[in-house]
Short mmCIF file of C-alpha atoms and ligand atoms in Angstrom, two decimals:
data_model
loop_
_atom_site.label_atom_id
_atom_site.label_comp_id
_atom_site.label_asym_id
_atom_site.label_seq_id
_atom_site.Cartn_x
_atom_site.Cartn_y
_atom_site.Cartn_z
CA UNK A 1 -9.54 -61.67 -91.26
CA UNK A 2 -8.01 -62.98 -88.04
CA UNK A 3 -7.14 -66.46 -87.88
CA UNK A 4 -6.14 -68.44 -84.75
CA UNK A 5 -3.79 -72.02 -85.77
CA UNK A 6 -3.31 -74.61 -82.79
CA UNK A 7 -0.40 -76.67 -82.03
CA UNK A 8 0.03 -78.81 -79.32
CA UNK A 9 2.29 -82.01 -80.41
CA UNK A 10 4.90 -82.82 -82.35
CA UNK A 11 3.21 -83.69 -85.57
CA UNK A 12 1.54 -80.18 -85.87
CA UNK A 13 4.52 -78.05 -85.93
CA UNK A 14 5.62 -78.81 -89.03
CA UNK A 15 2.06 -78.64 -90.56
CA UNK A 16 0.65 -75.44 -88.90
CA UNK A 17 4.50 -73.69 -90.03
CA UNK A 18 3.62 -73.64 -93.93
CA UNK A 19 -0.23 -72.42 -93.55
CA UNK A 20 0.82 -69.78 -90.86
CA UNK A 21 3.55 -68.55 -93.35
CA UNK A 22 0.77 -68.53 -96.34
CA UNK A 23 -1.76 -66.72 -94.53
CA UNK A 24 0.64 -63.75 -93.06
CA UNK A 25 1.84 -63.95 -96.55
CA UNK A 26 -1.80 -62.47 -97.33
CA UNK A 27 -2.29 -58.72 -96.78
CA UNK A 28 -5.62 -58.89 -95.40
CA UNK A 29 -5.52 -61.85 -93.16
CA UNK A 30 -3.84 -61.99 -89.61
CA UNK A 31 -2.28 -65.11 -88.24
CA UNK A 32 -1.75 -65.92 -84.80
CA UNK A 33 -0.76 -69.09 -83.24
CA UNK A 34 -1.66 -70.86 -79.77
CA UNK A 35 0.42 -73.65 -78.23
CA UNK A 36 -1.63 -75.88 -75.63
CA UNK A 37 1.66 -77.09 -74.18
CA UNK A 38 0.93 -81.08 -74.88
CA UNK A 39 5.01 -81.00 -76.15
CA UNK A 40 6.94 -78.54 -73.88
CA UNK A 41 10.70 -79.56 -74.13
CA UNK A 42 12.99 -78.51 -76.21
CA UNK A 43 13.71 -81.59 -78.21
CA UNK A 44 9.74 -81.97 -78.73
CA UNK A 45 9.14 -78.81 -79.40
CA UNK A 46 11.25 -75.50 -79.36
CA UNK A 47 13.84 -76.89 -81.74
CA UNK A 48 10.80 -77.23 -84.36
CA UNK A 49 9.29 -73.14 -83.60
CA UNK A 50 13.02 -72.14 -84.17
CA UNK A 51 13.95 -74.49 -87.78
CA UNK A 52 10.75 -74.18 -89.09
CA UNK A 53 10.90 -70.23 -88.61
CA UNK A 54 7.74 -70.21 -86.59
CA UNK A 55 6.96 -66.74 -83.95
CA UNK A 56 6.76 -67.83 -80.47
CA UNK A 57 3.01 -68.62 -79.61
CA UNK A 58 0.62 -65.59 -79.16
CA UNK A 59 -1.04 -67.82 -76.28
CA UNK A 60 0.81 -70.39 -74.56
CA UNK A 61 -1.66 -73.05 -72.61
CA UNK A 62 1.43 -74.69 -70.53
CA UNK A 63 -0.99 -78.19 -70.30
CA UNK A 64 1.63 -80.38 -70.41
CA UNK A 65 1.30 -83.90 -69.96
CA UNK A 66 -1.30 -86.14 -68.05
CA UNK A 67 -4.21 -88.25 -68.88
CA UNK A 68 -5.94 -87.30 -72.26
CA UNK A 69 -8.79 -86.56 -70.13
CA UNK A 70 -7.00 -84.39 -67.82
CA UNK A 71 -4.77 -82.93 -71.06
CA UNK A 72 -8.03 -81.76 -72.82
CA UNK A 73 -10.53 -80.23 -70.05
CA UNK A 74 -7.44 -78.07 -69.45
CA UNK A 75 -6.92 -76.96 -72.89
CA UNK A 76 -10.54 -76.38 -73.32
CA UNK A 77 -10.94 -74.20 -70.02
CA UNK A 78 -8.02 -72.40 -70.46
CA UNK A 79 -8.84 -71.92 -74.58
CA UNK A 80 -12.33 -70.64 -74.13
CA UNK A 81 -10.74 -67.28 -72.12
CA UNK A 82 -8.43 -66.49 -75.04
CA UNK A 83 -11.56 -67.19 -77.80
CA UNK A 84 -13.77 -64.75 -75.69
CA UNK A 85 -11.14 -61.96 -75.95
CA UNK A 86 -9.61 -62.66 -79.04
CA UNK A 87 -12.57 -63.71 -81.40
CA UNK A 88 -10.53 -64.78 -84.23
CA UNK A 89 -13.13 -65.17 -87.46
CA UNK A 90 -11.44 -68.83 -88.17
CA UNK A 91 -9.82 -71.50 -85.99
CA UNK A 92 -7.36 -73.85 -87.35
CA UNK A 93 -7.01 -77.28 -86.23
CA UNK A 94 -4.67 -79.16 -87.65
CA UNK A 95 -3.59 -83.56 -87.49
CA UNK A 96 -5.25 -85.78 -84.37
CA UNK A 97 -3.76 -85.05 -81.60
CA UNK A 98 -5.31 -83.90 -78.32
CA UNK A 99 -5.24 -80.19 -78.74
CA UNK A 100 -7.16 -80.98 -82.32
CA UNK A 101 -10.36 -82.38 -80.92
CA UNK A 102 -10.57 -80.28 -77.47
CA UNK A 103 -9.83 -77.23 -79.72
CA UNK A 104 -12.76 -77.85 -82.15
CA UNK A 105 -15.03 -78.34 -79.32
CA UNK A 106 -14.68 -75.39 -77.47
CA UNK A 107 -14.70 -73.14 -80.79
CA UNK A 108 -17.23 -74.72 -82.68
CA UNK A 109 -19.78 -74.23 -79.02
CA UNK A 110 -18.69 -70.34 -79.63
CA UNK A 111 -20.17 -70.22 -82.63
CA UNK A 112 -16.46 -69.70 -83.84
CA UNK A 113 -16.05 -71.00 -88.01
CA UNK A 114 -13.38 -74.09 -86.92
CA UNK A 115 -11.77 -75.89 -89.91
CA UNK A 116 -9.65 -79.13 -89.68
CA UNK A 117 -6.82 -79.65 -91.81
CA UNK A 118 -5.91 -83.43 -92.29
CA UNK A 119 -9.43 -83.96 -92.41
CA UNK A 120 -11.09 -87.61 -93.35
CA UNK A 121 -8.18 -89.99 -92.24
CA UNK A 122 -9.76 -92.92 -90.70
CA UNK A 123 -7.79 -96.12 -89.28
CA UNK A 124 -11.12 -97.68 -88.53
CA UNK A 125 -8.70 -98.90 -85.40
CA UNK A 126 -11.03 -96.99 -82.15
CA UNK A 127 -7.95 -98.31 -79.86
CA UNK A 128 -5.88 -95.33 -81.35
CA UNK A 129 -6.88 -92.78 -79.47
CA UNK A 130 -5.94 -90.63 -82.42
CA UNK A 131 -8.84 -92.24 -84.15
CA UNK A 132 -10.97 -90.66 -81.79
CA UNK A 133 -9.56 -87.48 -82.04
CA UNK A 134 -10.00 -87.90 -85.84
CA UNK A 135 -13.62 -88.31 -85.99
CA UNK A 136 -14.70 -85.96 -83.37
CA UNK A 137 -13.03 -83.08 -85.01
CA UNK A 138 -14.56 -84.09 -88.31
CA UNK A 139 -18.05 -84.73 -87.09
CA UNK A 140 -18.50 -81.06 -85.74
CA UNK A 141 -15.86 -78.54 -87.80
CA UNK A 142 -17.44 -76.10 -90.72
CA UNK A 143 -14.62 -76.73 -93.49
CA UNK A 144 -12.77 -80.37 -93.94
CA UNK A 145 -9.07 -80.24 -95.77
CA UNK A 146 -8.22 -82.97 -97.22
CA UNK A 147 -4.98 -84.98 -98.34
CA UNK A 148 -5.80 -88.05 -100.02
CA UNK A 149 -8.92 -89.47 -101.83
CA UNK A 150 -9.69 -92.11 -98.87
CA UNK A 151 -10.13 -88.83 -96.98
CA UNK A 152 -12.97 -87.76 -99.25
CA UNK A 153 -14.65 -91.46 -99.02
CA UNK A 154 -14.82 -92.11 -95.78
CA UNK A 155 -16.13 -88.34 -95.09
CA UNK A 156 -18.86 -89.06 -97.80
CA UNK A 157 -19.54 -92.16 -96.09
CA UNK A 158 -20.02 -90.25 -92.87
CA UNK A 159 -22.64 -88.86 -94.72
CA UNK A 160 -20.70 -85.10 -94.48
CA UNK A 161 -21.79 -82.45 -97.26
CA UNK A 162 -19.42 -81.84 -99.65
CA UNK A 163 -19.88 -78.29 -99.77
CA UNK A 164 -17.75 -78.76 -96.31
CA UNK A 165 -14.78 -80.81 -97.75
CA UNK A 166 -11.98 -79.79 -99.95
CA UNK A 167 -9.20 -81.89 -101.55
CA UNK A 168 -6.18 -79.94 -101.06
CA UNK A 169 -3.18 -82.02 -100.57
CA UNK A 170 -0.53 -82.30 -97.85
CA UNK A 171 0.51 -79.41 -96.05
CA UNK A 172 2.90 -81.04 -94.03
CA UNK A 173 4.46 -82.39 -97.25
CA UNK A 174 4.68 -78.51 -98.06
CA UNK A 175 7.03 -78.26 -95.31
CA UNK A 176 9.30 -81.40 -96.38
CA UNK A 177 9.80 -79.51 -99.59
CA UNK A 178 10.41 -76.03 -98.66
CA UNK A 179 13.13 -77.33 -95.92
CA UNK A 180 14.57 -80.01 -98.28
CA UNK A 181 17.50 -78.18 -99.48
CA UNK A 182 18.68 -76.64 -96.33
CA UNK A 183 18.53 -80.46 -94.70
CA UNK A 184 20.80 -81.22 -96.79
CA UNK A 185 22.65 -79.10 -95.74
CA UNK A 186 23.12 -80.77 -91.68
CA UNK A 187 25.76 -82.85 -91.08
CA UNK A 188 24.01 -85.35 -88.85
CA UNK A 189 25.50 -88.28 -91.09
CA UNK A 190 29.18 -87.45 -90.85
CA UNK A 191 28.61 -86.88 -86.97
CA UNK A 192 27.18 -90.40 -86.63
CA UNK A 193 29.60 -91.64 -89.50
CA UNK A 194 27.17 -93.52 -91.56
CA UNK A 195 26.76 -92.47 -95.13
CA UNK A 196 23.58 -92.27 -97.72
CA UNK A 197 21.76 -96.13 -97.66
CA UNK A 198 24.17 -97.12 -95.10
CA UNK A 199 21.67 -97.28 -92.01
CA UNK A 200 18.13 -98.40 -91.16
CA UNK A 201 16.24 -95.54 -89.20
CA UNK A 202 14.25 -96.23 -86.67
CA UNK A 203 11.24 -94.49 -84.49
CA UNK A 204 8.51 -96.01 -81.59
CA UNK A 205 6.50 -94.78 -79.74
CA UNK A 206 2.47 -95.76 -79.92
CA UNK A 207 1.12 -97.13 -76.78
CA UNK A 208 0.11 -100.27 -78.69
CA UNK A 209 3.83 -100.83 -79.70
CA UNK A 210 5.87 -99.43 -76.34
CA UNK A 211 3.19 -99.47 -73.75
CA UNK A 212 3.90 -103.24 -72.91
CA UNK A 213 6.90 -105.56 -71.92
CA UNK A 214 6.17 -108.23 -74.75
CA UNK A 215 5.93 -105.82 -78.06
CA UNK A 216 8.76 -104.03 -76.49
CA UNK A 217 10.73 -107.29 -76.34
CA UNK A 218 9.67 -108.39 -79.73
CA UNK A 219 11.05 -104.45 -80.94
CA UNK A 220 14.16 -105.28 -78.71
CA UNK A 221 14.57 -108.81 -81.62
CA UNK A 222 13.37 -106.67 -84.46
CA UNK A 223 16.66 -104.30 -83.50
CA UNK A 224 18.74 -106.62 -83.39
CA UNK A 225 18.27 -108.51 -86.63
CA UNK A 226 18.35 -105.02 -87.79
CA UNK A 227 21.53 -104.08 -86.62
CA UNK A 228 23.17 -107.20 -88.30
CA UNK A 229 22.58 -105.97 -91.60
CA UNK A 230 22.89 -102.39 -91.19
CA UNK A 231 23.47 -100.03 -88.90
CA UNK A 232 20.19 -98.82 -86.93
CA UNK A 233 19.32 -95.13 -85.86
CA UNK A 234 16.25 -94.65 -83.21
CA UNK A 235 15.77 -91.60 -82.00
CA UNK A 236 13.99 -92.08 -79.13
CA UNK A 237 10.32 -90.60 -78.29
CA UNK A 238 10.02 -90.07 -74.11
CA UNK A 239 7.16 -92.42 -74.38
CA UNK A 240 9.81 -95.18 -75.81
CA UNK A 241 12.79 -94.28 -73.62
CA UNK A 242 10.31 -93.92 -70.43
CA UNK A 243 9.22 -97.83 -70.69
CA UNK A 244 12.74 -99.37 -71.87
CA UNK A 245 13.68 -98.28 -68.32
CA UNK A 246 10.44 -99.08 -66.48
CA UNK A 247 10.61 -102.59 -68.21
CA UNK A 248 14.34 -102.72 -67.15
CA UNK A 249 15.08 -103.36 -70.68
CA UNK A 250 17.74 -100.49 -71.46
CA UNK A 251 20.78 -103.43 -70.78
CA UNK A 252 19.94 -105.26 -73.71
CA UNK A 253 19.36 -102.46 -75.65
CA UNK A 254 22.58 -101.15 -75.02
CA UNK A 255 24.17 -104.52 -75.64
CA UNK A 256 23.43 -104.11 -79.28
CA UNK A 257 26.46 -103.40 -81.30
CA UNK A 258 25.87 -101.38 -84.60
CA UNK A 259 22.81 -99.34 -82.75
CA UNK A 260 22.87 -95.60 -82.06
CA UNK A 261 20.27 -94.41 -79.65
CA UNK A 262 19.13 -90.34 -80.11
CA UNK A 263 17.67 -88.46 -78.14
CA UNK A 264 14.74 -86.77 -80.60
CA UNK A 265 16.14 -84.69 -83.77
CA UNK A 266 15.09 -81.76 -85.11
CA UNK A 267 13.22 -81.43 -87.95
CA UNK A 268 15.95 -80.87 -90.48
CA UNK A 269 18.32 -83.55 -89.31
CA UNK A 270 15.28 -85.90 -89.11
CA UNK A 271 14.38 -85.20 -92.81
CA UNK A 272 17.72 -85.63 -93.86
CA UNK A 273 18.04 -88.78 -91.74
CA UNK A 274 14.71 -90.23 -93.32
CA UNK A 275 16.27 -88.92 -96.88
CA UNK A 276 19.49 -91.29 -96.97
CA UNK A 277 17.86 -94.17 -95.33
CA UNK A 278 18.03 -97.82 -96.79
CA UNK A 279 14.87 -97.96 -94.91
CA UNK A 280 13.12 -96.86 -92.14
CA UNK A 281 10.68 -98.83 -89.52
CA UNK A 282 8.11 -96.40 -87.88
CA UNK A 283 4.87 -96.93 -86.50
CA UNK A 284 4.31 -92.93 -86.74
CA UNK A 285 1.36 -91.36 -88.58
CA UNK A 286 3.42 -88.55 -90.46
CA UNK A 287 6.57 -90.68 -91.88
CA UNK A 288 4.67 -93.21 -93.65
CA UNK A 289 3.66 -89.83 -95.96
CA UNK A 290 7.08 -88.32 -95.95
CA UNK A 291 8.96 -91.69 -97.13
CA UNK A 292 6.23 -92.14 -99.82
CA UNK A 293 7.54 -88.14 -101.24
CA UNK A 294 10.68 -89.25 -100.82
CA UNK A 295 10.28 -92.81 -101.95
CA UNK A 296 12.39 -94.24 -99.47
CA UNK A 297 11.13 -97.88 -98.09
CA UNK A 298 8.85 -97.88 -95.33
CA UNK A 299 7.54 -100.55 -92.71
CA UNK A 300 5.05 -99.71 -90.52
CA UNK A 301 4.47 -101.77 -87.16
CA UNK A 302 0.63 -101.14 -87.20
CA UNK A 303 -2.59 -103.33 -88.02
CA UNK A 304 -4.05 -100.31 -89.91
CA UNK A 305 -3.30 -97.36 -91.36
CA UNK A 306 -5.41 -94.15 -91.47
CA UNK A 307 -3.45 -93.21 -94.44
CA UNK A 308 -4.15 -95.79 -97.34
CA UNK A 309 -2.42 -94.29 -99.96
CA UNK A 310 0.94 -94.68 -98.57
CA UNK A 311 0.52 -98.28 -99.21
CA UNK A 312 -1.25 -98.47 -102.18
CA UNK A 313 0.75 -95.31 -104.50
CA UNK A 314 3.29 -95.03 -102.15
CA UNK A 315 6.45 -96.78 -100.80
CA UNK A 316 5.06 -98.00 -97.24
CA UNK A 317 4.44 -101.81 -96.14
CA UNK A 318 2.20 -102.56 -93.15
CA UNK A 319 3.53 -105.22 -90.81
CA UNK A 320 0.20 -106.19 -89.47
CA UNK A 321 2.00 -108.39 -87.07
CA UNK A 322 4.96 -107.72 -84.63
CA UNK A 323 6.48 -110.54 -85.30
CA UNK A 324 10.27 -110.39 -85.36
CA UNK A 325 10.39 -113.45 -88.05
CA UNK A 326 7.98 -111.82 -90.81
CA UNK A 327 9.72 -108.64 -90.26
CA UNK A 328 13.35 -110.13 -90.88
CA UNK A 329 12.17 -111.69 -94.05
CA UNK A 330 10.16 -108.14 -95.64
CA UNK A 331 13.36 -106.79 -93.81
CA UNK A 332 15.69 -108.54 -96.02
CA UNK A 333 13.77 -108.59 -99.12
CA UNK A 334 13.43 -104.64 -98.57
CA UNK A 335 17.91 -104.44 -97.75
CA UNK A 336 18.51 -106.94 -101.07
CA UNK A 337 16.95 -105.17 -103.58
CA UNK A 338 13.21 -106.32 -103.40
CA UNK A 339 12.10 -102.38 -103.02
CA UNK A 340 8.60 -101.15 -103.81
CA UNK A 341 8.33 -98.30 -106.34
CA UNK A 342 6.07 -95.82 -105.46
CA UNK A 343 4.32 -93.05 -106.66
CA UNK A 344 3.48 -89.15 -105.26
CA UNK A 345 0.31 -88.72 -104.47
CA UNK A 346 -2.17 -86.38 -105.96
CA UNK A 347 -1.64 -82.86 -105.03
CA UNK A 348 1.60 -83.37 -102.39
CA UNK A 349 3.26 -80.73 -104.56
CA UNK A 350 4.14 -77.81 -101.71
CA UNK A 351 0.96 -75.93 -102.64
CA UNK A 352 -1.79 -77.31 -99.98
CA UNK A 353 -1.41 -74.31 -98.05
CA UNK A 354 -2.23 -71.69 -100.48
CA UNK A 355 -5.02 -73.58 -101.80
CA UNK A 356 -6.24 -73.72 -97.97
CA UNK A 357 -5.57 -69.90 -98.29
CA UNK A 358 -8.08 -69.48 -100.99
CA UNK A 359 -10.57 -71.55 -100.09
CA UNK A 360 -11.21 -69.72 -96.75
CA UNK A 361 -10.66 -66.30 -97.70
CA UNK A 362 -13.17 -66.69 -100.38
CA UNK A 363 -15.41 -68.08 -98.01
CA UNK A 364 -15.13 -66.01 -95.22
CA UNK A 365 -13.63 -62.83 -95.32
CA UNK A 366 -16.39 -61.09 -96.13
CA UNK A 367 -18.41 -62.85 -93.29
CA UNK A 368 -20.46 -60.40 -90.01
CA UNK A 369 -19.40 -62.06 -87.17
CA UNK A 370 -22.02 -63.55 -85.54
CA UNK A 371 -20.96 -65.27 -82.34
CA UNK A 372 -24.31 -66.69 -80.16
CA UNK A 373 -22.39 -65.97 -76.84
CA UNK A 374 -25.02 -67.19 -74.84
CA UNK A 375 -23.52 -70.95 -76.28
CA UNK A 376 -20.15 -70.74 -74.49
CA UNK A 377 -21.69 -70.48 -71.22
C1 LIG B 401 1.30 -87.53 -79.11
C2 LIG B 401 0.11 -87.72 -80.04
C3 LIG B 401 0.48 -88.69 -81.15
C4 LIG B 401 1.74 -88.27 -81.86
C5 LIG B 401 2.85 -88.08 -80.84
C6 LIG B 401 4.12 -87.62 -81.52
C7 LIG B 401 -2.12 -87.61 -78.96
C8 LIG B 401 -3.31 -88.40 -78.59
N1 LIG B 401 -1.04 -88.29 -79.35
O1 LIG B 401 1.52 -88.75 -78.44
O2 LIG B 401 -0.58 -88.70 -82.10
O3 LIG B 401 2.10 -89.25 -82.80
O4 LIG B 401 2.41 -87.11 -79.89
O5 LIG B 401 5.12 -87.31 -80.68
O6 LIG B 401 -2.17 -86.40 -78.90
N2 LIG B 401 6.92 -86.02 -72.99
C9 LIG B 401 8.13 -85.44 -72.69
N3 LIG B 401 8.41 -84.23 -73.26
C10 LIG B 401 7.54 -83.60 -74.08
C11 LIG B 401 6.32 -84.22 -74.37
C12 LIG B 401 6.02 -85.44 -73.81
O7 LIG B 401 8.94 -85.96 -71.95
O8 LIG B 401 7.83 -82.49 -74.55
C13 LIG B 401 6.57 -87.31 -72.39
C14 LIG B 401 5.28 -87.17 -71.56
O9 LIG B 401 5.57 -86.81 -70.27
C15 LIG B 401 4.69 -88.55 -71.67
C16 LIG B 401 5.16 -89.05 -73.03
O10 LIG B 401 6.23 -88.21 -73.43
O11 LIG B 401 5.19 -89.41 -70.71
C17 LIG B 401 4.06 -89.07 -74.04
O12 LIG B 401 3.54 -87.78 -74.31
P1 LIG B 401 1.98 -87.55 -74.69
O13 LIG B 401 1.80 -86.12 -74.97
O14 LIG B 401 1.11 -88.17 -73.67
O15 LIG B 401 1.66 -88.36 -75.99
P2 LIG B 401 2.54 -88.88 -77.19
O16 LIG B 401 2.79 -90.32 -76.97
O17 LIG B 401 3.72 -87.98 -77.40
#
């Protein structure tokens, strides 16, 4: 059984790294990996192949970066040459970023069995074009993985057949716990001498939070009340650093005392950095689910959040609104004791990927590959 897994951000490194290791862990099934290029630098993306022990890509798109129009009618030109001489039996699609949806599209059209993995997530919040990404994937792939029970609503509400979804867990919570050890292992705290709980950490970078002058400034305030209690990490996302500069707002940033400005981390200094936090202030997808495993405190600058049960089980707060007085006060509830005690969620126990495993070997392994050809033209 030959399966193809896409990356093509950030996010899907570290959850395509624990289902390609199950599946080549399998003696009949072949995994192979394709990059669409979305993340090409180092820092966003060849530090993750190398510490989470990922091959270099069988197929490398080279998209780069551009317009998510532009970004996905590449991919899917480019992607429908390697699925015509490849023919893997089962695509992978993993998270909701571009390469997710324009993936799908082109392999589903092949007649090629396309499965998502994060399936069901819903922010309800169309703006994000993540959201987008979400339910396109979901309204056309054969097999829907799921990680937490609002997943299997709103896919029920969609009026999806459940013989399509599975509740499987969190791979990409399978990765925090095989690599949680050998994080703590870095030294990235004695290098930016700050020790366990001493420091807030710190990331940015949704176009609804750093794509304007005014939510930037209000970030700029949210910093600095920040830094007066603790000492504030922010590794910095391109997106983030691009528009401090265009907005000619790097000055004050670097006026800030008690603020140390990365560059992006790898993924084992960044666990170990979200590990020791007092707290950390994120408006990412992904870390509102890592600080609920590691039940570390968690506000998230966003009106919604596609994954509920961070906030109801889990340790995350949403700060519907940027405003940098609301978010001193949860701030300083959060740095004086006032912490919310989560829970882990059902089934974010390091197994998702082997359960993915079974599920579609048993389902279609033993397939004939029928491919209507005549579709991809
Ligand atoms: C993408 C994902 C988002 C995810 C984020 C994590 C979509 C729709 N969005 O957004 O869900 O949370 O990744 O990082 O797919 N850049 C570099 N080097 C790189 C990659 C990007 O400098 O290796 C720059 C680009 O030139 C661009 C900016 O970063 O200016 C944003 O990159 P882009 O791929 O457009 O989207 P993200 O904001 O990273």
């Amino acid at each position: 059984m030959k399966i193809l897994n896409i990356v093509g951000a950030r996010p899907n490194f570290m959850k395509i790294a624990p289902l390609h290791r199950a599946f080549s862990n399998h003696s009949q099934i072949q995994s192979k990996i394709l990059h669409t290029g979305q993340h090409y630098d180092e820092k966003m993306s060849d530090i993750f192949f190398n510490q989470l022990e990922l091959p270099e890509p069988d197929f490398y798109l080279g998209v780069g970066g551009g317009s998510h129009t532009f970004q996905k009618a590449h991919v899917m030109l480019k992607f429908e040459r390697i699925l015509l001489e490849e023919e893997p039996d089962v695509v992978v699609v993993v998270g909701d970023v571009n390469a997710t949806a324009a993936c799908s599209i082109v392999a589903i059209k092949m007649g090629i069995k396309t499965v998502h993995v994060e399936a069901g997530l819903r922010s309800g919040d169309r703006c994000m074009p993540e959201e987008i990404n979400r339910i396109i994937t979901d309204a056309i792939c054969d097999d829907l993985f799921v990680t937490e029970q609002s997943g299997m609503i709103n896919l029920a509400r969609e009026g999806v057949s459940n013989h399509k979804t599975h509740f499987v867990g969190n791979v990409m919570i399978d990765s925090l716990i095989y690599y949680r050890e050998k994080a703590k292992q870095e030294d990235i705290l004695d290098k930016l001498n700050v020790s366990p709980d001493g420091y807030i950490l710190m990331t940015m970078h949704r176009p609804s939070n750093v794509d304007n002058v005014k939510s930037l400034e209000d970030i700029l305030e949210i910093i600095e009340n920040a830094a007066k209690h603790k000492t504030v990490i922010f590794p910095m996302h391109p997106r983030t650093s691009n528009n401090f500069g265009q907005f000619g707002l790097f000055d004050r940033l670097h006026n800030i005392q008690n603020l140390s400005i990365l560059g992006p981390q790898g993924y084992l200094q960044f666990l170990k950095l979200m590990d020791n936090a007092a707290l950390i202030i994120t408006d990412s997808g992904g870390i509102q689910e890592e600080t609920t495993y590691l039940q570390v405190p968690c506000m998230t600058f966003r009106d919604s959040t596609e994954r509920p049960v961070t906030v109801e089980l889990g340790t995350n707060i949403l700060m519907k609104d940027l405003n940098p007085e609301t978010v001193k006060i949860q701030m300083e509830k959060i740095l004086n004791g006032e912490i919310k005690k989560g829970i882990i969620p059902p089934f974010w126990d390091g197994h998702a990927s082997k359960r993915i495993v079974d599920v579609l070997f048993n389902k279609y392994s033993a397939k004939t590959k029928v491919r209507d050809k005549a579709s991809s033209i």
